[in-house]
Short mmCIF file of C-alpha atoms and ligand atoms in Angstrom, two decimals:
data_model
loop_
_atom_site.label_atom_id
_atom_site.label_comp_id
_atom_site.label_asym_id
_atom_site.label_seq_id
_atom_site.Cartn_x
_atom_site.Cartn_y
_atom_site.Cartn_z
CA MET A 432 15.64 41.81 -14.58
CA ARG A 433 19.19 43.13 -14.09
CA ILE A 434 19.80 46.65 -12.83
CA LEU A 435 23.10 48.48 -12.75
CA VAL A 436 23.52 51.05 -9.96
CA ILE A 437 26.07 53.81 -10.46
CA ASN A 438 27.40 56.30 -7.91
CA THR A 439 29.76 58.81 -9.51
CA GLY A 440 31.85 60.94 -7.13
CA SER A 441 34.39 63.64 -7.87
CA SER A 442 37.29 61.17 -8.16
CA SER A 443 35.60 57.78 -8.04
CA ILE A 444 32.88 55.65 -9.66
CA LYS A 445 31.16 52.86 -7.71
CA TYR A 446 28.91 50.33 -9.41
CA GLN A 447 26.85 47.25 -8.57
CA LEU A 448 24.91 45.00 -10.91
CA PHE A 449 21.83 43.42 -9.28
CA GLU A 450 19.78 40.41 -10.34
CA MET A 451 16.41 41.65 -9.15
CA LYS A 452 14.80 38.20 -9.04
CA ASP A 453 16.58 37.53 -5.73
CA GLU A 454 18.28 40.94 -5.26
CA SER A 455 21.71 39.30 -5.47
CA VAL A 456 24.81 41.19 -6.63
CA ILE A 457 26.22 39.75 -9.87
CA SER A 458 29.22 42.01 -10.04
CA SER A 459 30.45 45.21 -8.45
CA GLY A 460 33.43 47.46 -8.45
CA ILE A 461 35.03 50.82 -7.88
CA ALA A 462 37.27 53.03 -9.97
CA GLU A 463 39.30 55.37 -7.80
CA LYS A 464 41.88 58.14 -8.11
CA ILE A 465 40.39 59.49 -11.31
CA GLY A 466 42.53 62.42 -12.47
CA GLU A 467 45.57 61.28 -10.48
CA GLU A 468 48.87 59.86 -11.80
CA ILE A 469 47.76 56.23 -11.35
CA GLY A 470 44.14 55.21 -11.05
CA ILE A 471 42.82 51.88 -9.83
CA LEU A 472 39.82 49.78 -10.83
CA ARG A 473 38.66 46.86 -8.65
CA HIS A 474 36.09 44.62 -10.29
CA ARG A 475 34.45 41.80 -8.31
CA GLU A 476 32.57 38.93 -9.87
CA ASP A 477 32.04 35.23 -8.97
CA GLY A 478 33.89 35.70 -5.68
CA LYS A 479 37.03 36.95 -7.45
CA GLU A 480 38.52 40.43 -7.54
CA GLU A 481 40.43 41.79 -10.52
CA ILE A 482 42.58 44.88 -9.99
CA ARG A 483 43.65 47.13 -12.85
CA LYS A 484 46.05 49.98 -12.30
CA GLU A 485 46.19 52.58 -15.01
CA ARG A 486 45.80 56.30 -15.47
CA PHE A 487 42.23 57.60 -15.73
CA PRO A 488 42.66 61.18 -16.93
CA ASP A 489 38.91 61.72 -16.60
CA HIS A 490 35.64 59.98 -15.69
CA ARG A 491 35.03 58.92 -19.30
CA SER A 492 38.22 56.84 -19.46
CA ALA A 493 37.24 54.98 -16.28
CA PHE A 494 33.68 54.45 -17.50
CA ILE A 495 34.96 52.96 -20.77
CA LEU A 496 36.89 50.31 -18.82
CA ILE A 497 33.90 49.61 -16.55
CA GLU A 498 31.68 49.17 -19.61
CA GLU A 499 34.07 46.52 -20.94
CA TYR A 500 33.45 44.45 -17.79
CA LEU A 501 29.69 44.93 -17.96
CA ARG A 502 29.21 44.35 -21.69
CA ARG A 503 26.85 41.51 -22.65
CA LYS A 504 25.47 41.33 -19.12
CA ASP A 505 21.88 41.84 -20.29
CA ILE A 506 21.30 45.01 -18.23
CA SER A 507 17.68 46.26 -18.26
CA ALA A 508 18.22 49.72 -16.73
CA VAL A 509 20.69 51.94 -14.89
CA GLY A 510 19.93 53.65 -11.57
CA HIS A 511 22.04 56.68 -10.71
CA ARG A 512 22.59 58.20 -7.30
CA VAL A 513 22.07 61.97 -7.46
CA VAL A 514 22.77 63.98 -4.34
CA HIS A 515 20.57 67.05 -4.82
CA GLY A 516 17.14 66.96 -6.43
CA GLY A 517 16.10 70.36 -5.07
CA GLU A 518 12.36 71.04 -4.81
CA ARG A 519 11.37 70.02 -8.31
CA LEU A 520 12.72 66.48 -8.23
CA LYS A 521 10.72 64.97 -5.38
CA LYS A 522 10.79 61.36 -6.59
CA SER A 523 12.95 59.01 -8.63
CA VAL A 524 12.53 59.72 -12.35
CA ILE A 525 13.52 58.50 -15.80
CA ILE A 526 16.34 60.77 -16.95
CA ASP A 527 15.44 62.90 -19.97
CA GLU A 528 16.68 66.30 -21.12
CA GLU A 529 14.36 68.09 -18.65
CA VAL A 530 15.72 66.09 -15.71
CA ILE A 531 19.31 66.76 -16.78
CA LYS A 532 18.48 70.47 -16.89
CA ALA A 533 16.93 70.32 -13.40
CA ILE A 534 19.97 68.49 -11.94
CA LYS A 535 22.17 71.19 -13.52
CA GLU A 536 20.03 73.91 -11.95
CA ASN A 537 20.69 72.37 -8.54
CA ILE A 538 24.49 72.59 -8.89
CA PRO A 539 24.70 75.77 -6.73
CA LEU A 540 23.00 73.79 -3.92
CA ALA A 541 25.45 70.85 -4.20
CA PRO A 542 28.57 72.21 -5.90
CA ILE A 543 30.72 69.23 -4.92
CA HIS A 544 28.36 66.37 -5.76
CA ASN A 545 25.88 67.26 -8.50
CA PRO A 546 28.47 68.02 -11.22
CA SER A 547 30.08 64.56 -10.95
CA ASN A 548 26.69 62.83 -10.60
CA LEU A 549 25.64 64.59 -13.80
CA GLU A 550 28.83 63.69 -15.62
CA GLY A 551 28.28 60.04 -14.69
CA ILE A 552 24.76 60.19 -16.10
CA ILE A 553 25.79 61.79 -19.39
CA ILE A 554 28.68 59.38 -20.02
CA SER A 555 26.75 56.23 -19.07
CA LYS A 556 23.79 57.27 -21.22
CA GLU A 557 26.25 57.28 -24.13
CA LEU A 558 27.82 53.95 -23.15
CA PHE A 559 24.49 52.21 -22.38
CA PRO A 560 22.28 54.00 -24.91
CA ASP A 561 19.34 51.68 -25.43
CA ILE A 562 18.11 51.24 -21.86
CA PRO A 563 16.31 53.57 -19.43
CA HIS A 564 18.38 55.56 -16.93
CA VAL A 565 16.76 56.54 -13.64
CA ALA A 566 17.87 59.21 -11.15
CA VAL A 567 17.39 58.49 -7.43
CA PHE A 568 17.88 61.54 -5.23
CA ASP A 569 19.37 61.74 -1.71
CA THR A 570 16.99 64.60 -0.98
CA ALA A 571 13.76 63.00 -2.27
CA PHE A 572 12.76 61.09 0.88
CA HIS A 573 12.78 64.35 2.88
CA GLN A 574 10.47 66.21 0.51
CA THR A 575 7.57 65.26 2.82
CA MET A 576 8.83 67.57 5.58
CA PRO A 577 6.28 70.23 6.53
CA ASP A 578 7.17 73.89 5.94
CA GLU A 579 7.75 74.57 9.64
CA ALA A 580 10.52 71.94 9.49
CA PHE A 581 12.14 72.79 6.18
CA LEU A 582 12.19 76.61 6.45
CA TYR A 583 14.97 78.56 8.14
CA SER A 584 14.02 81.58 10.23
CA ILE A 585 15.58 84.03 7.79
CA PRO A 586 13.65 86.39 5.48
CA TYR A 587 11.04 84.34 3.63
CA ARG A 588 11.94 86.10 0.37
CA LEU A 589 15.33 84.33 0.42
CA TYR A 590 13.46 81.05 0.23
CA GLU A 591 11.19 82.35 -2.53
CA ARG A 592 14.02 83.79 -4.57
CA TYR A 593 16.91 81.40 -3.95
CA ARG A 594 15.20 78.26 -2.57
CA ILE A 595 17.25 78.52 0.63
CA ARG A 596 15.68 75.85 2.86
CA ARG A 597 16.44 72.54 4.53
CA TYR A 598 16.52 69.68 2.01
CA GLY A 599 18.09 66.86 4.02
CA PHE A 600 20.36 64.12 2.67
CA HIS A 601 21.10 60.39 3.11
CA GLY A 602 17.44 60.01 2.09
CA THR A 603 18.12 56.76 0.25
CA SER A 604 19.63 55.30 3.42
CA HIS A 605 16.86 56.53 5.75
CA ALA A 606 14.22 55.19 3.31
CA TYR A 607 15.96 51.80 3.14
CA ILE A 608 16.14 51.66 6.96
CA LEU A 609 12.43 52.53 7.18
CA GLU A 610 11.52 49.59 4.91
CA ALA A 611 13.84 47.15 6.67
CA SER A 612 12.72 48.25 10.17
CA ALA A 613 9.02 48.06 9.33
CA SER A 614 9.52 44.60 7.89
CA TYR A 615 11.46 43.48 11.01
CA LEU A 616 8.83 44.97 13.36
CA GLY A 617 6.04 43.41 11.32
CA ILE A 618 4.19 46.70 10.77
CA PRO A 619 3.23 48.40 7.48
CA LYS A 620 5.83 51.02 6.60
CA GLU A 621 3.02 53.62 6.26
CA LYS A 622 2.40 53.23 9.98
CA ALA A 623 6.01 53.22 11.19
CA ASN A 624 7.21 55.95 13.59
CA LEU A 625 10.98 55.89 13.84
CA ILE A 626 14.10 57.83 14.64
CA THR A 627 16.71 56.65 12.12
CA ILE A 628 20.34 57.47 12.91
CA HIS A 629 22.88 57.22 10.08
CA LEU A 630 26.37 57.43 11.63
CA GLY A 631 29.02 57.04 8.96
CA ASN A 632 31.68 59.43 7.79
CA GLY A 633 28.74 61.75 7.16
CA ALA A 634 26.00 61.57 9.76
CA SER A 635 22.33 62.47 9.92
CA ILE A 636 19.25 61.68 11.95
CA THR A 637 15.64 61.64 10.74
CA ALA A 638 12.24 61.72 12.42
CA ILE A 639 9.84 59.46 10.53
CA LYS A 640 6.09 59.68 11.22
CA ASN A 641 3.70 57.26 9.54
CA GLY A 642 6.42 56.28 7.07
CA LYS A 643 7.28 59.87 6.10
CA SER A 644 10.29 62.04 6.92
CA ILE A 645 9.00 64.97 8.99
CA ASP A 646 12.36 66.37 10.10
CA THR A 647 16.04 65.67 9.51
CA SER A 648 19.33 67.08 10.75
CA MET A 649 21.10 67.92 7.48
CA GLY A 650 20.05 71.16 5.87
CA MET A 651 20.44 73.05 2.63
CA THR A 652 23.75 71.21 2.35
CA PRO A 653 25.13 68.15 4.19
CA LEU A 654 27.08 70.44 6.55
CA GLU A 655 24.32 71.01 9.09
CA GLY A 656 23.26 68.83 12.02
CA LEU A 657 25.29 66.16 13.81
CA MET A 658 29.04 66.32 14.38
CA MET A 659 30.65 64.27 11.59
CA GLY A 660 34.05 62.88 10.55
CA THR A 661 35.31 66.20 9.20
CA ARG A 662 32.17 68.40 9.08
CA SER A 663 31.21 70.71 11.92
CA GLY A 664 27.46 70.15 11.92
CA ASP A 665 25.46 72.83 13.80
CA ILE A 666 27.41 75.92 14.81
CA ASP A 667 26.50 79.51 15.59
CA PRO A 668 25.99 81.08 12.13
CA ALA A 669 27.99 84.11 13.32
CA ILE A 670 31.22 82.07 13.54
CA PRO A 671 32.04 82.27 9.78
CA PHE A 672 31.72 86.06 9.94
CA PHE A 673 34.01 86.21 12.96
CA LEU A 674 36.57 84.09 11.09
CA MET A 675 36.40 86.37 8.07
CA ASP A 676 36.25 89.75 9.86
CA HIS A 677 38.57 89.13 12.82
CA VAL A 678 40.81 86.25 11.78
CA GLY A 679 41.10 87.41 8.17
CA LEU A 680 40.14 84.14 6.49
CA ARG A 681 38.69 84.09 2.99
CA PRO A 682 35.19 82.61 2.47
CA GLU A 683 36.60 79.52 0.74
CA GLU A 684 38.98 78.92 3.67
CA VAL A 685 36.09 79.08 6.12
CA TYR A 686 34.14 76.66 3.93
CA ARG A 687 37.08 74.26 3.85
CA ILE A 688 37.57 74.43 7.63
CA LEU A 689 33.89 73.69 8.30
CA ASN A 690 33.70 70.87 5.72
CA SER A 691 37.10 69.21 5.92
CA GLU A 692 38.90 70.22 9.11
CA SER A 693 36.13 70.17 11.69
CA GLY A 694 34.00 67.49 13.34
CA LEU A 695 35.93 64.64 14.96
CA ARG A 696 39.08 65.59 13.06
CA GLY A 697 38.87 69.18 14.29
CA ILE A 698 38.82 68.07 17.91
CA CYS A 699 41.19 65.07 18.07
CA GLY A 700 43.02 65.09 14.72
CA ARG A 701 41.39 61.87 13.43
CA ASN A 702 38.15 61.29 11.58
CA ASP A 703 38.10 57.48 11.61
CA MET A 704 35.97 56.42 14.58
CA ARG A 705 37.75 53.08 14.98
CA GLU A 706 41.07 54.89 15.51
CA ILE A 707 39.47 57.42 17.85
CA ILE A 708 37.97 54.68 20.04
CA GLU A 709 41.37 52.95 20.20
CA LEU A 710 43.10 56.20 21.14
CA ARG A 711 40.55 56.83 23.86
CA GLU A 712 41.13 53.36 25.28
CA LYS A 713 44.84 54.24 25.50
CA GLY A 714 43.93 57.31 27.54
CA ASP A 715 43.94 60.01 24.85
CA ARG A 716 42.02 62.95 26.34
CA MET A 717 41.13 64.63 23.04
CA ALA A 718 39.76 61.39 21.61
CA ASP A 719 37.60 61.09 24.72
CA LEU A 720 36.42 64.69 24.31
CA ALA A 721 35.57 64.14 20.61
CA ILE A 722 33.45 61.10 21.50
CA ARG A 723 31.68 62.93 24.32
CA MET A 724 30.82 65.80 21.96
CA TYR A 725 29.76 63.45 19.16
CA THR A 726 27.43 61.31 21.25
CA ARG A 727 25.96 64.25 23.18
CA ARG A 728 24.86 65.84 19.89
CA VAL A 729 23.16 62.61 18.78
CA LYS A 730 21.39 62.38 22.16
CA LYS A 731 20.15 65.99 21.88
CA TYR A 732 18.61 65.25 18.48
CA ILE A 733 16.98 62.06 19.77
CA GLY A 734 15.34 64.12 22.52
CA ALA A 735 14.19 66.77 20.06
CA TYR A 736 12.74 64.21 17.66
CA MET A 737 11.00 62.31 20.46
CA ALA A 738 9.28 65.57 21.38
CA ILE A 739 8.17 66.10 17.76
CA LEU A 740 7.10 62.51 17.12
CA GLY A 741 5.36 61.53 20.32
CA LYS A 742 4.85 57.80 19.87
CA ILE A 743 7.91 55.95 18.56
CA ASP A 744 8.19 52.31 17.49
CA ALA A 745 11.97 52.17 17.28
CA ILE A 746 15.27 54.01 17.29
CA VAL A 747 17.45 52.55 14.54
CA PHE A 748 21.23 52.82 14.13
CA THR A 749 22.93 52.35 10.77
CA ALA A 750 26.09 53.03 8.66
CA GLY A 751 29.76 52.37 9.55
CA ILE A 752 29.70 53.64 13.14
CA GLY A 753 26.02 52.94 13.88
CA GLU A 754 26.28 49.34 12.68
CA ASN A 755 29.61 48.46 14.25
CA SER A 756 30.26 50.39 17.43
CA PRO A 757 28.51 49.16 20.60
CA TYR A 758 30.37 51.81 22.60
CA ILE A 759 29.09 54.76 20.54
CA ARG A 760 25.51 53.41 20.49
CA ARG A 761 25.60 53.00 24.27
CA LYS A 762 26.98 56.52 24.81
CA CYS A 763 24.30 58.02 22.53
CA LEU A 764 21.52 56.43 24.60
CA GLU A 765 23.09 56.81 28.06
CA GLY A 766 20.66 58.29 30.58
CA LEU A 767 17.61 57.92 28.37
CA ASP A 768 16.14 55.16 30.60
CA ILE A 769 13.64 57.60 32.05
CA PHE A 770 12.15 57.98 28.56
CA GLY A 771 11.69 54.21 28.26
CA ILE A 772 14.81 53.71 26.14
CA ARG A 773 16.77 50.81 27.63
CA ILE A 774 19.66 49.08 25.96
CA ASP A 775 20.60 45.42 26.59
CA LYS A 776 24.37 45.64 27.08
CA GLU A 777 25.06 42.07 25.98
CA LYS A 778 22.93 42.23 22.83
CA ASN A 779 24.51 45.59 22.05
CA ARG A 780 28.00 44.18 22.50
CA ARG A 781 27.17 41.34 20.10
CA ASN A 782 25.85 43.82 17.46
CA GLU A 783 22.49 42.01 17.44
CA LYS A 784 19.66 43.34 15.30
CA GLU A 785 17.50 44.17 18.33
CA ILE A 786 19.55 45.62 21.17
CA SER A 787 16.82 46.93 23.49
CA SER A 788 16.15 45.19 26.78
CA GLU A 789 12.89 43.32 27.43
CA ASP A 790 11.53 46.22 29.53
CA SER A 791 12.40 48.98 27.03
CA SER A 792 9.19 50.66 25.80
CA ILE A 793 10.94 51.74 22.59
CA LYS A 794 12.76 49.14 20.52
CA ILE A 795 16.37 49.84 19.59
CA LEU A 796 17.57 48.28 16.34
CA VAL A 797 20.82 47.96 14.40
CA ILE A 798 20.22 47.55 10.68
CA PRO A 799 22.92 47.66 7.98
CA THR A 800 22.07 50.21 5.32
CA ASN A 801 22.13 49.35 1.62
CA GLU A 802 21.74 52.45 -0.51
CA GLU A 803 22.63 50.62 -3.73
CA LEU A 804 19.85 48.08 -3.26
CA ARG A 805 17.37 50.85 -2.53
CA ILE A 806 18.42 52.60 -5.79
CA ALA A 807 17.99 49.30 -7.68
CA ARG A 808 14.51 48.80 -6.16
CA GLU A 809 13.48 52.35 -7.04
CA THR A 810 14.71 51.85 -10.61
CA LYS A 811 12.75 48.62 -10.90
CA LYS A 812 9.61 50.35 -9.56
CA ILE A 813 9.92 53.11 -12.17
CA LEU A 814 10.34 50.54 -14.97
CA GLU A 815 7.25 48.67 -13.78
CA GLU A 816 5.25 51.91 -13.64
CA MET A 817 6.28 52.56 -17.25
CA GLY A 818 4.73 49.20 -18.12
P1 LIG B 1429 30.68 54.80 6.41
O1 LIG B 1429 30.80 56.22 5.92
O2 LIG B 1429 29.26 54.37 6.62
O3 LIG B 1429 31.49 53.82 5.61
O4 LIG B 1429 31.33 54.77 7.89
C1 LIG B 1429 32.68 55.06 8.10
C2 LIG B 1429 32.94 55.21 9.59
O5 LIG B 1429 32.56 53.99 10.27
C3 LIG B 1429 34.41 55.45 9.93
O6 LIG B 1429 34.50 56.49 10.91
C4 LIG B 1429 34.84 54.12 10.54
O7 LIG B 1429 35.87 54.28 11.48
C5 LIG B 1429 33.56 53.72 11.24
N1 LIG B 1429 33.59 52.29 11.62
C6 LIG B 1429 33.61 51.20 10.84
N2 LIG B 1429 33.71 50.08 11.60
C7 LIG B 1429 33.76 50.49 12.89
C8 LIG B 1429 33.85 49.82 14.17
N3 LIG B 1429 33.94 48.50 14.26
N4 LIG B 1429 33.85 50.58 15.29
C9 LIG B 1429 33.77 51.92 15.22
N5 LIG B 1429 33.68 52.61 14.06
C10 LIG B 1429 33.66 51.90 12.92
#
């Protein structure tokens, strides 16, 4: 069975075609700079990369070129990444008119992501008409959170009327990490108690009890929680009002500052962690400050989630920074020895899969995430359930 995974962003389309027999990638690619003067499509297959530079005025034009590469590839189904499933879409589903309507209804909750996800679905349903299309939601994994975790302490009627609540994101990544960690630890995933830490350009942390998300740091939108590349994460909710009333900013300017000009970039001018670490090593004070703030916030969440979870099998790092930066992992866990969290410096430096020391009572793991593979597996599961 071959499954095509599609992730449509506002100016890009990523795709991967999986052979599910051995979960290998047959071909993959990315179309970027959609809507700009010159677009670019990189298609990889058989160890070779083909690059096409041409203008993609819209998503459809890029999809048409992608379809040319994927024609006659015997695709059984398409799995689509969808950022916001809201409360109604709790699991991966076959996309029909009802599902399209529900994704549309969630646009106010994810105004940047859901419209392009939806556009990708509509166009690829036209281009690949005779096969099932499945939606896999970033929010779905967190739908198991109890009400005391997902509600904000604001008037309950705002939840009832507008569905204002914590949804959580990166669910596909946290769910993949759960499966991979349980398999590494040799325990059933239904019994796994974990803290999973996704540190990429976006960042989130999840408390998993008995294989279910019971709390997570991102909220109604991906702006809440940890400090990120350009997003502020948690701040005093009065700050936006101060910026509007006393500084004279418009709501959309405040939104832009919190989403695109804050986080690591807001403190030290860069949002790429590799560059920030290099700057710090050269003595840059603001880079050092940004890292201290970033890792302190992760540590605070680890403490909070340990208190909620009680027994923990492992703390797991993933995504660009979590997978590749021994320094950041070490800083996040510094001083946690008294809670039985002990890192082995050498194993950590070598980016080994298990980086805890022999005497650590909680295991510390580093596991590369693979959201595309998780989407392909979900799609396959849905097809099998259909029979
Ligand atoms: P992602 O969004 O998962 O692709 O992660 C992107 C982030 O990972 C960027 O901030 C990169 O600088 C960071 N990253 C990738 N490799 C490294 C590395 N070796 N050390 C530190 N950060 C890294």
